[in-house]
Amino acid sequence: MKTEITDLLKIKYPIIQGGMAWVAEYHLAAAVSEAGGLGLIGAANAPVEWVREQIREVRRRTDKPFGVNIMLMSPSADEVAKIIVEEQVPVVTTGAGNPEKYMTMWKEAGTKVIPVVASVAMAKRMERCGADAVVAEGTEAGGHIGENTTMVLIPQIVDAVSIPVIAAGGIADGRGIAAALMLGAKAVQIGTHFVVTKESQVHDNYKKAILKAKDIDSKVTGRTTGHPVRALRNQMTKDYLKLENEGASPEELEMLTLGGLRKAVVDGDVVHGSVMAGQIAGLVKEELTCQELIQKLVKETDTLMRGTNCYE
Ligand SMILES: Cc1cc2nc3c(=O)[nH]c(=O)nc-3n(C[C@H](O)[C@H](O)[C@H](O)COP(=O)(O)O)c2cc1C
């Protein structure tokens, strides 16, 4: 399981836990890193001091590498970007924008920079900006998404750039990891399955909703606003899609999702909240510790890569 990414990030296994807003806090990130993957803290729109505290809590729990995911559209992005340097965070992944203006500062601090992209053009642009790798995320993923599927995106980005590519979207077992590696990826980023782990602090209702979900149970809202989001179908997605079909304004639509992820993650309101999860939720059948999940993924991948099929 040694790849360019395990070498670059100094981790044991090429498995990264997605920097998920509200979900990816220190218990989860530390557990993933301690188990040999790369745990990420999801900074999203969180207050700056919360991010600093999270970083320190991860460090209290593990001496292994970890990272922070920054949403570049967040009003506090500039300040969080500085915290990365002050706290000497080993890895930063970025979403919703171009991290160019922070690149020199992060590079000088020795931080590895990995933007999340959903197209070949964006991957090439990030490589030109000096990114160390990219996460290529397919439309199967939970949360904010692009148009291309993982299957078509990975090989095209792999051919277009010379930095290593990390595959995300629709991966939850060894078959997914082996397939991603075959497509040319050097690691995978997993979100949905890490939401359902013992260390994940999300409300039990959220975990149960993922465990119960079938292949067709996710819906994409926000296509008309240009900000598509994948979440499990519930009353919120039903109301949203109805309004969207009726041509509601972006402001009206936003009212439905405002604070929706928090509602689902913290309050356990899986009816009116936004239960962000990917299409692969249907494959998530048990809640394991991060250590157990990573060991299972590694064993399955290893078996497949050696040419035997452990699923038969
Ligand atoms: C609940 C949830 C919240 C997410 N929030 C973020 C985020 O804040 N920033 C980000 O870059 N990706 C976010 N993602 C995407 C994940 O980091 C990851 O790339 C994705 O979940 C991988 O696909 P999968 O869900 O099929 O495993 C989120 C995903 C989920 C499920």
Tab-separated table of C-alpha atoms and ligand atoms in Angstrom:
chain	number	residue	atom	x	y	z
A	1	MET	CA	0.000	0.000	0.000
A	2	LYS	CA	3.010	2.287	-0.411
A	3	THR	CA	2.377	4.994	-2.985
A	4	GLU	CA	3.581	8.497	-3.894
A	5	ILE	CA	0.941	9.841	-1.498
A	6	THR	CA	1.999	7.722	1.474
A	7	ASP	CA	5.555	8.952	0.851
A	8	LEU	CA	4.509	12.589	0.395
A	9	LEU	CA	2.291	12.724	3.472
A	10	LYS	CA	4.333	10.263	5.557
A	11	ILE	CA	1.328	8.071	6.305
A	12	LYS	CA	1.084	4.286	6.426
A	13	TYR	CA	-1.964	3.720	4.201
A	14	PRO	CA	-3.207	5.737	1.177
A	15	ILE	CA	-6.539	6.457	2.863
A	16	ILE	CA	-7.680	9.994	3.661
A	17	GLN	CA	-10.747	10.912	5.665
A	18	GLY	CA	-12.653	13.763	4.001
A	19	GLY	CA	-12.586	17.147	5.761
A	20	MET	CA	-16.327	17.192	6.330
A	21	ALA	CA	-18.054	20.285	7.727
A	22	TRP	CA	-19.529	19.651	11.222
A	23	VAL	CA	-18.480	15.975	11.037
A	24	ALA	CA	-14.680	16.027	10.785
A	25	GLU	CA	-13.678	17.139	14.280
A	26	TYR	CA	-10.748	16.033	16.406
A	27	HIS	CA	-12.022	12.679	17.717
A	28	LEU	CA	-12.497	11.415	14.164
A	29	ALA	CA	-9.400	13.020	12.641
A	30	ALA	CA	-7.110	11.782	15.414
A	31	ALA	CA	-8.524	8.240	15.224
A	32	VAL	CA	-7.997	8.051	11.454
A	33	SER	CA	-4.431	9.348	11.670
A	34	GLU	CA	-3.626	7.067	14.593
A	35	ALA	CA	-4.908	4.125	12.494
A	36	GLY	CA	-2.451	4.932	9.701
A	37	GLY	CA	-4.623	7.054	7.378
A	38	LEU	CA	-4.766	10.831	7.177
A	39	GLY	CA	-7.374	12.439	9.420
A	40	LEU	CA	-8.669	15.878	8.461
A	41	ILE	CA	-10.397	18.584	10.467
A	42	GLY	CA	-13.183	20.268	8.491
A	43	ALA	CA	-12.829	24.011	9.120
A	44	ALA	CA	-15.802	24.977	6.875
A	45	ASN	CA	-17.338	28.158	8.369
A	46	ALA	CA	-16.204	27.435	11.916
A	47	PRO	CA	-14.741	30.176	14.130
A	48	VAL	CA	-10.970	30.527	13.877
A	49	GLU	CA	-10.274	29.686	17.507
A	50	TRP	CA	-12.356	26.504	17.189
A	51	VAL	CA	-10.037	25.383	14.387
A	52	ARG	CA	-6.938	26.100	16.486
A	53	GLU	CA	-8.360	24.147	19.422
A	54	GLN	CA	-9.221	21.202	17.143
A	55	ILE	CA	-5.660	21.104	15.817
A	56	ARG	CA	-4.277	21.042	19.343
A	57	GLU	CA	-6.710	18.308	20.408
A	58	VAL	CA	-5.610	16.125	17.476
A	59	ARG	CA	-1.997	16.638	18.545
A	60	ARG	CA	-2.851	15.586	22.118
A	61	ARG	CA	-4.158	12.292	20.722
A	62	THR	CA	-1.665	11.397	18.029
A	63	ASP	CA	1.804	12.295	16.854
A	64	LYS	CA	0.971	11.124	13.324
A	65	PRO	CA	0.371	13.488	10.365
A	66	PHE	CA	-3.074	15.051	9.967
A	67	GLY	CA	-4.586	17.927	8.025
A	68	VAL	CA	-7.174	20.691	7.866
A	69	ASN	CA	-9.735	21.258	5.098
A	70	ILE	CA	-10.346	24.931	4.378
A	71	MET	CA	-13.375	26.222	2.574
A	72	LEU	CA	-11.945	29.154	0.653
A	73	MET	CA	-15.311	30.927	0.420
A	74	SER	CA	-15.540	31.135	4.215
A	75	PRO	CA	-15.262	34.698	5.563
A	76	SER	CA	-12.578	33.462	7.976
A	77	ALA	CA	-10.476	31.694	5.282
A	78	ASP	CA	-7.626	34.246	5.567
A	79	GLU	CA	-7.368	33.748	9.311
A	80	VAL	CA	-7.628	29.951	9.131
A	81	ALA	CA	-4.929	29.986	6.446
A	82	LYS	CA	-2.621	31.735	8.930
A	83	ILE	CA	-3.432	29.256	11.699
A	84	ILE	CA	-2.218	26.477	9.415
A	85	VAL	CA	1.189	28.157	9.453
A	86	GLU	CA	1.208	29.106	13.135
A	87	GLU	CA	0.266	25.591	14.222
A	88	GLN	CA	2.506	23.957	11.597
A	89	VAL	CA	-0.243	21.759	10.204
A	90	PRO	CA	1.341	19.131	7.928
A	91	VAL	CA	-1.393	18.991	5.258
A	92	VAL	CA	-4.091	21.344	4.009
A	93	THR	CA	-6.878	20.446	1.585
A	94	THR	CA	-8.899	23.248	0.033
A	95	GLY	CA	-12.358	23.490	-1.441
A	96	ALA	CA	-14.635	26.080	-3.076
A	97	GLY	CA	-12.049	28.291	-4.676
A	98	ASN	CA	-8.453	28.901	-5.641
A	99	PRO	CA	-5.800	28.680	-2.889
A	100	GLU	CA	-3.177	30.507	-4.982
A	101	LYS	CA	-2.797	33.487	-2.664
A	102	TYR	CA	-1.850	31.263	0.307
A	103	MET	CA	0.462	28.947	-1.612
A	104	THR	CA	3.800	30.663	-0.889
A	105	MET	CA	2.988	31.079	2.801
A	106	TRP	CA	2.015	27.408	3.187
A	107	LYS	CA	4.928	26.111	1.133
A	108	GLU	CA	7.423	28.086	3.210
A	109	ALA	CA	5.893	26.546	6.326
A	110	GLY	CA	6.369	23.054	4.840
A	111	THR	CA	2.621	22.377	4.601
A	112	LYS	CA	1.542	20.073	1.779
A	113	VAL	CA	-1.266	21.646	-0.244
A	114	ILE	CA	-3.968	19.463	-1.801
A	115	PRO	CA	-6.910	21.218	-3.497
A	116	VAL	CA	-10.144	19.328	-4.135
A	117	VAL	CA	-11.124	19.503	-7.823
A	118	ALA	CA	-13.962	18.208	-9.990
A	119	SER	CA	-12.557	18.817	-13.492
A	120	VAL	CA	-9.416	18.403	-15.575
A	121	ALA	CA	-9.109	22.185	-16.110
A	122	MET	CA	-9.146	22.865	-12.372
A	123	ALA	CA	-6.610	20.085	-11.708
A	124	LYS	CA	-4.217	21.583	-14.272
A	125	ARG	CA	-4.670	25.037	-12.805
A	126	MET	CA	-3.907	23.762	-9.304
A	127	GLU	CA	-0.791	22.003	-10.546
A	128	ARG	CA	0.396	25.291	-12.107
A	129	CYS	CA	-0.220	27.046	-8.755
A	130	GLY	CA	2.151	24.594	-7.064
A	131	ALA	CA	-0.233	22.084	-5.491
A	132	ASP	CA	1.482	18.942	-4.172
A	133	ALA	CA	-1.427	16.694	-5.208
A	134	VAL	CA	-5.138	16.994	-5.978
A	135	VAL	CA	-8.212	15.264	-4.654
A	136	ALA	CA	-10.378	14.483	-7.694
A	137	GLU	CA	-13.928	14.199	-6.446
A	138	GLY	CA	-16.688	12.569	-8.464
A	139	THR	CA	-20.370	13.450	-8.400
A	140	GLU	CA	-21.154	10.288	-6.399
A	141	ALA	CA	-19.746	11.959	-3.286
A	142	GLY	CA	-21.678	13.363	-0.348
A	143	GLY	CA	-21.765	17.146	0.109
A	144	HIS	CA	-20.958	19.749	-2.571
A	145	ILE	CA	-20.324	18.061	-5.895
A	146	GLY	CA	-19.314	18.511	-9.534
A	147	GLU	CA	-20.667	16.848	-12.676
A	148	ASN	CA	-18.248	14.055	-13.613
A	149	THR	CA	-18.285	10.614	-12.068
A	150	THR	CA	-15.207	9.296	-10.282
A	151	MET	CA	-14.813	6.620	-12.961
A	152	VAL	CA	-14.350	9.151	-15.770
A	153	LEU	CA	-12.671	11.906	-13.767
A	154	ILE	CA	-9.716	10.012	-12.294
A	155	PRO	CA	-8.073	8.671	-15.476
A	156	GLN	CA	-8.546	11.980	-17.291
A	157	ILE	CA	-6.951	13.971	-14.478
A	158	VAL	CA	-4.205	11.375	-14.052
A	159	ASP	CA	-3.332	11.832	-17.732
A	160	ALA	CA	-3.464	15.627	-17.529
A	161	VAL	CA	-1.220	16.325	-14.518
A	162	SER	CA	2.041	14.949	-13.166
A	163	ILE	CA	1.284	15.465	-9.467
A	164	PRO	CA	-0.366	12.525	-7.649
A	165	VAL	CA	-4.150	12.239	-7.759
A	166	ILE	CA	-6.342	11.160	-4.843
A	167	ALA	CA	-9.715	9.668	-5.815
A	168	ALA	CA	-12.870	10.660	-3.912
A	169	GLY	CA	-16.536	9.889	-4.346
A	170	GLY	CA	-18.223	6.509	-4.135
A	171	ILE	CA	-15.473	4.584	-2.341
A	172	ALA	CA	-16.321	2.591	0.760
A	173	ASP	CA	-14.581	-0.762	0.465
A	174	GLY	CA	-11.493	-2.474	-0.932
A	175	ARG	CA	-13.065	-2.868	-4.365
A	176	GLY	CA	-13.442	0.881	-4.615
A	177	ILE	CA	-9.876	1.485	-3.480
A	178	ALA	CA	-8.419	-1.134	-5.843
A	179	ALA	CA	-10.450	0.319	-8.732
A	180	ALA	CA	-9.245	3.850	-7.942
A	181	LEU	CA	-5.643	2.648	-7.855
A	182	MET	CA	-6.175	0.895	-11.211
A	183	LEU	CA	-7.480	4.162	-12.660
A	184	GLY	CA	-4.186	5.767	-11.684
A	185	ALA	CA	-5.016	7.323	-8.306
A	186	LYS	CA	-2.334	7.136	-5.608
A	187	ALA	CA	-4.752	7.280	-2.686
A	188	VAL	CA	-8.433	7.618	-1.874
A	189	GLN	CA	-10.463	10.079	0.155
A	190	ILE	CA	-13.489	8.637	1.919
A	191	GLY	CA	-16.294	10.680	3.471
A	192	THR	CA	-19.582	8.846	3.849
A	193	HIS	CA	-18.185	5.696	5.471
A	194	PHE	CA	-16.157	7.685	8.011
A	195	VAL	CA	-19.362	9.455	9.111
A	196	VAL	CA	-20.421	6.012	10.331
A	197	THR	CA	-17.544	5.082	12.621
A	198	LYS	CA	-17.442	4.735	16.397
A	199	GLU	CA	-15.274	7.835	16.790
A	200	SER	CA	-17.513	9.995	14.588
A	201	GLN	CA	-19.454	12.342	16.895
A	202	VAL	CA	-22.467	12.830	14.608
A	203	HIS	CA	-25.936	12.183	16.040
A	204	ASP	CA	-26.980	8.533	16.069
A	205	ASN	CA	-29.955	9.349	13.818
A	206	TYR	CA	-27.486	10.480	11.123
A	207	LYS	CA	-25.493	7.262	11.338
A	208	LYS	CA	-28.701	5.178	11.274
A	209	ALA	CA	-29.928	7.063	8.180
A	210	ILE	CA	-26.722	6.148	6.320
A	211	LEU	CA	-26.822	2.531	7.540
A	212	LYS	CA	-30.419	2.255	6.325
A	213	ALA	CA	-29.852	3.984	2.971
A	214	LYS	CA	-30.075	2.135	-0.344
A	215	ASP	CA	-28.300	2.920	-3.615
A	216	ILE	CA	-30.993	5.322	-4.828
A	217	ASP	CA	-31.569	7.168	-1.573
A	218	SER	CA	-29.475	10.285	-2.223
A	219	LYS	CA	-30.732	13.384	-4.010
A	220	VAL	CA	-28.969	16.410	-5.441
A	221	THR	CA	-30.398	19.792	-4.517
A	222	GLY	CA	-29.189	23.172	-5.771
A	223	ARG	CA	-28.470	22.361	-9.411
A	224	THR	CA	-30.338	25.531	-10.438
A	225	THR	CA	-28.328	27.731	-8.069
A	226	GLY	CA	-25.007	26.384	-9.334
A	227	HIS	CA	-24.189	24.870	-5.924
A	228	PRO	CA	-25.290	21.231	-6.125
A	229	VAL	CA	-25.240	19.261	-2.889
A	230	ARG	CA	-25.807	15.531	-2.414
A	231	ALA	CA	-27.731	14.421	0.672
A	232	LEU	CA	-30.003	11.549	1.666
A	233	ARG	CA	-33.578	12.106	0.568
A	234	ASN	CA	-35.949	13.354	3.242
A	235	GLN	CA	-38.616	16.024	3.729
A	236	MET	CA	-36.012	18.762	3.206
A	237	THR	CA	-34.809	17.459	-0.189
A	238	LYS	CA	-38.442	16.852	-1.221
A	239	ASP	CA	-39.496	20.427	-0.364
A	240	TYR	CA	-36.326	21.829	-1.909
A	241	LEU	CA	-36.673	19.969	-5.208
A	242	LYS	CA	-40.361	20.897	-5.440
A	243	LEU	CA	-39.539	24.587	-4.971
A	244	GLU	CA	-36.597	24.291	-7.344
A	245	ASN	CA	-38.876	22.781	-10.029
A	246	GLU	CA	-41.305	25.631	-9.509
A	247	GLY	CA	-38.524	28.106	-10.232
A	248	ALA	CA	-37.990	29.446	-6.700
A	249	SER	CA	-35.320	32.114	-6.194
A	250	PRO	CA	-31.923	31.201	-4.727
A	251	GLU	CA	-32.847	33.169	-1.579
A	252	GLU	CA	-36.037	31.152	-1.046
A	253	LEU	CA	-34.130	27.918	-1.579
A	254	GLU	CA	-31.387	28.931	0.809
A	255	MET	CA	-33.937	29.359	3.574
A	256	LEU	CA	-34.578	25.613	3.394
A	257	THR	CA	-30.959	24.561	3.787
A	258	LEU	CA	-29.645	27.250	6.105
A	259	GLY	CA	-28.011	25.477	9.046
A	260	GLY	CA	-29.304	22.187	7.638
A	261	LEU	CA	-26.136	20.150	8.132
A	262	ARG	CA	-25.797	21.314	11.723
A	263	LYS	CA	-29.447	20.388	12.312
A	264	ALA	CA	-28.799	16.835	11.131
A	265	VAL	CA	-25.342	16.329	12.666
A	266	VAL	CA	-25.897	17.965	16.047
A	267	ASP	CA	-29.664	17.819	16.671
A	268	GLY	CA	-30.237	14.528	14.838
A	269	ASP	CA	-33.029	16.068	12.743
A	270	VAL	CA	-32.757	13.776	9.740
A	271	VAL	CA	-36.203	14.824	8.490
A	272	HIS	CA	-35.666	18.549	7.979
A	273	GLY	CA	-31.889	18.712	8.186
A	274	SER	CA	-29.328	18.112	5.434
A	275	VAL	CA	-28.095	14.515	5.774
A	276	MET	CA	-25.162	14.877	3.412
A	277	ALA	CA	-23.961	11.469	2.212
A	278	GLY	CA	-22.853	9.889	-1.043
A	279	GLN	CA	-24.406	7.321	-3.357
A	280	ILE	CA	-22.186	4.697	-1.740
A	281	ALA	CA	-24.206	4.966	1.508
A	282	GLY	CA	-25.992	1.795	0.379
A	283	LEU	CA	-22.735	-0.110	0.848
A	284	VAL	CA	-22.156	1.104	4.414
A	285	LYS	CA	-23.565	-1.648	6.559
A	286	GLU	CA	-21.789	-1.486	9.915
A	287	GLU	CA	-20.311	0.967	12.353
A	288	LEU	CA	-16.683	0.097	13.027
A	289	THR	CA	-13.886	1.922	14.802
A	290	CYS	CA	-11.580	3.835	12.451
A	291	GLN	CA	-8.870	1.284	13.176
A	292	GLU	CA	-11.186	-1.619	12.240
A	293	LEU	CA	-12.447	0.137	9.111
A	294	ILE	CA	-8.975	1.022	7.858
A	295	GLN	CA	-7.673	-2.490	8.537
A	296	LYS	CA	-10.666	-3.964	6.681
A	297	LEU	CA	-10.113	-1.634	3.709
A	298	VAL	CA	-6.411	-2.420	3.568
A	299	LYS	CA	-6.973	-6.172	3.787
A	300	GLU	CA	-9.633	-6.157	1.064
A	301	THR	CA	-7.549	-3.971	-1.246
A	302	ASP	CA	-4.435	-5.999	-0.679
A	303	THR	CA	-6.246	-9.257	-1.453
A	304	LEU	CA	-7.699	-7.847	-4.680
A	305	MET	CA	-4.400	-6.370	-5.802
A	306	ARG	CA	-2.812	-9.794	-5.373
A	307	GLY	CA	-5.378	-11.177	-7.800
A	308	THR	CA	-7.809	-12.967	-5.494
A	309	ASN	CA	-11.377	-11.854	-5.021
A	310	CYS	CA	-12.329	-11.759	-1.357
A	311	TYR	CA	-15.946	-10.871	-2.198
A	312	GLU	CA	-16.818	-14.165	-3.878
B	1	LIG	C1	-21.374	15.280	5.637
B	1	LIG	C2	-20.342	15.671	4.627
B	1	LIG	C3	-19.758	16.934	4.695
B	1	LIG	C4	-18.759	17.307	3.792
B	1	LIG	N1	-18.153	18.529	3.933
B	1	LIG	C5	-17.079	18.835	3.159
B	1	LIG	C6	-16.335	20.041	3.367
B	1	LIG	O1	-16.661	20.842	4.251
B	1	LIG	N2	-15.249	20.259	2.572
B	1	LIG	C7	-14.857	19.379	1.596
B	1	LIG	O2	-13.864	19.637	0.898
B	1	LIG	N3	-15.552	18.232	1.372
B	1	LIG	C8	-16.632	17.946	2.138
B	1	LIG	N4	-17.299	16.752	1.932
B	1	LIG	C9	-16.784	15.783	0.922
B	1	LIG	C10	-15.817	14.783	1.588
B	1	LIG	O3	-14.689	15.449	2.075
B	1	LIG	C11	-15.358	13.676	0.616
B	1	LIG	O4	-14.605	14.187	-0.439
B	1	LIG	C12	-16.547	12.888	0.055
B	1	LIG	O5	-17.444	12.587	1.068
B	1	LIG	C13	-16.053	11.617	-0.625
B	1	LIG	O6	-17.094	10.896	-1.208
B	1	LIG	P1	-17.983	9.768	-0.427
B	1	LIG	O7	-18.969	10.549	0.384
B	1	LIG	O8	-18.615	9.015	-1.533
B	1	LIG	O9	-17.043	8.957	0.409
B	1	LIG	C14	-18.344	16.394	2.783
B	1	LIG	C15	-18.963	15.132	2.708
B	1	LIG	C16	-19.939	14.756	3.604
B	1	LIG	C17	-20.548	13.381	3.511
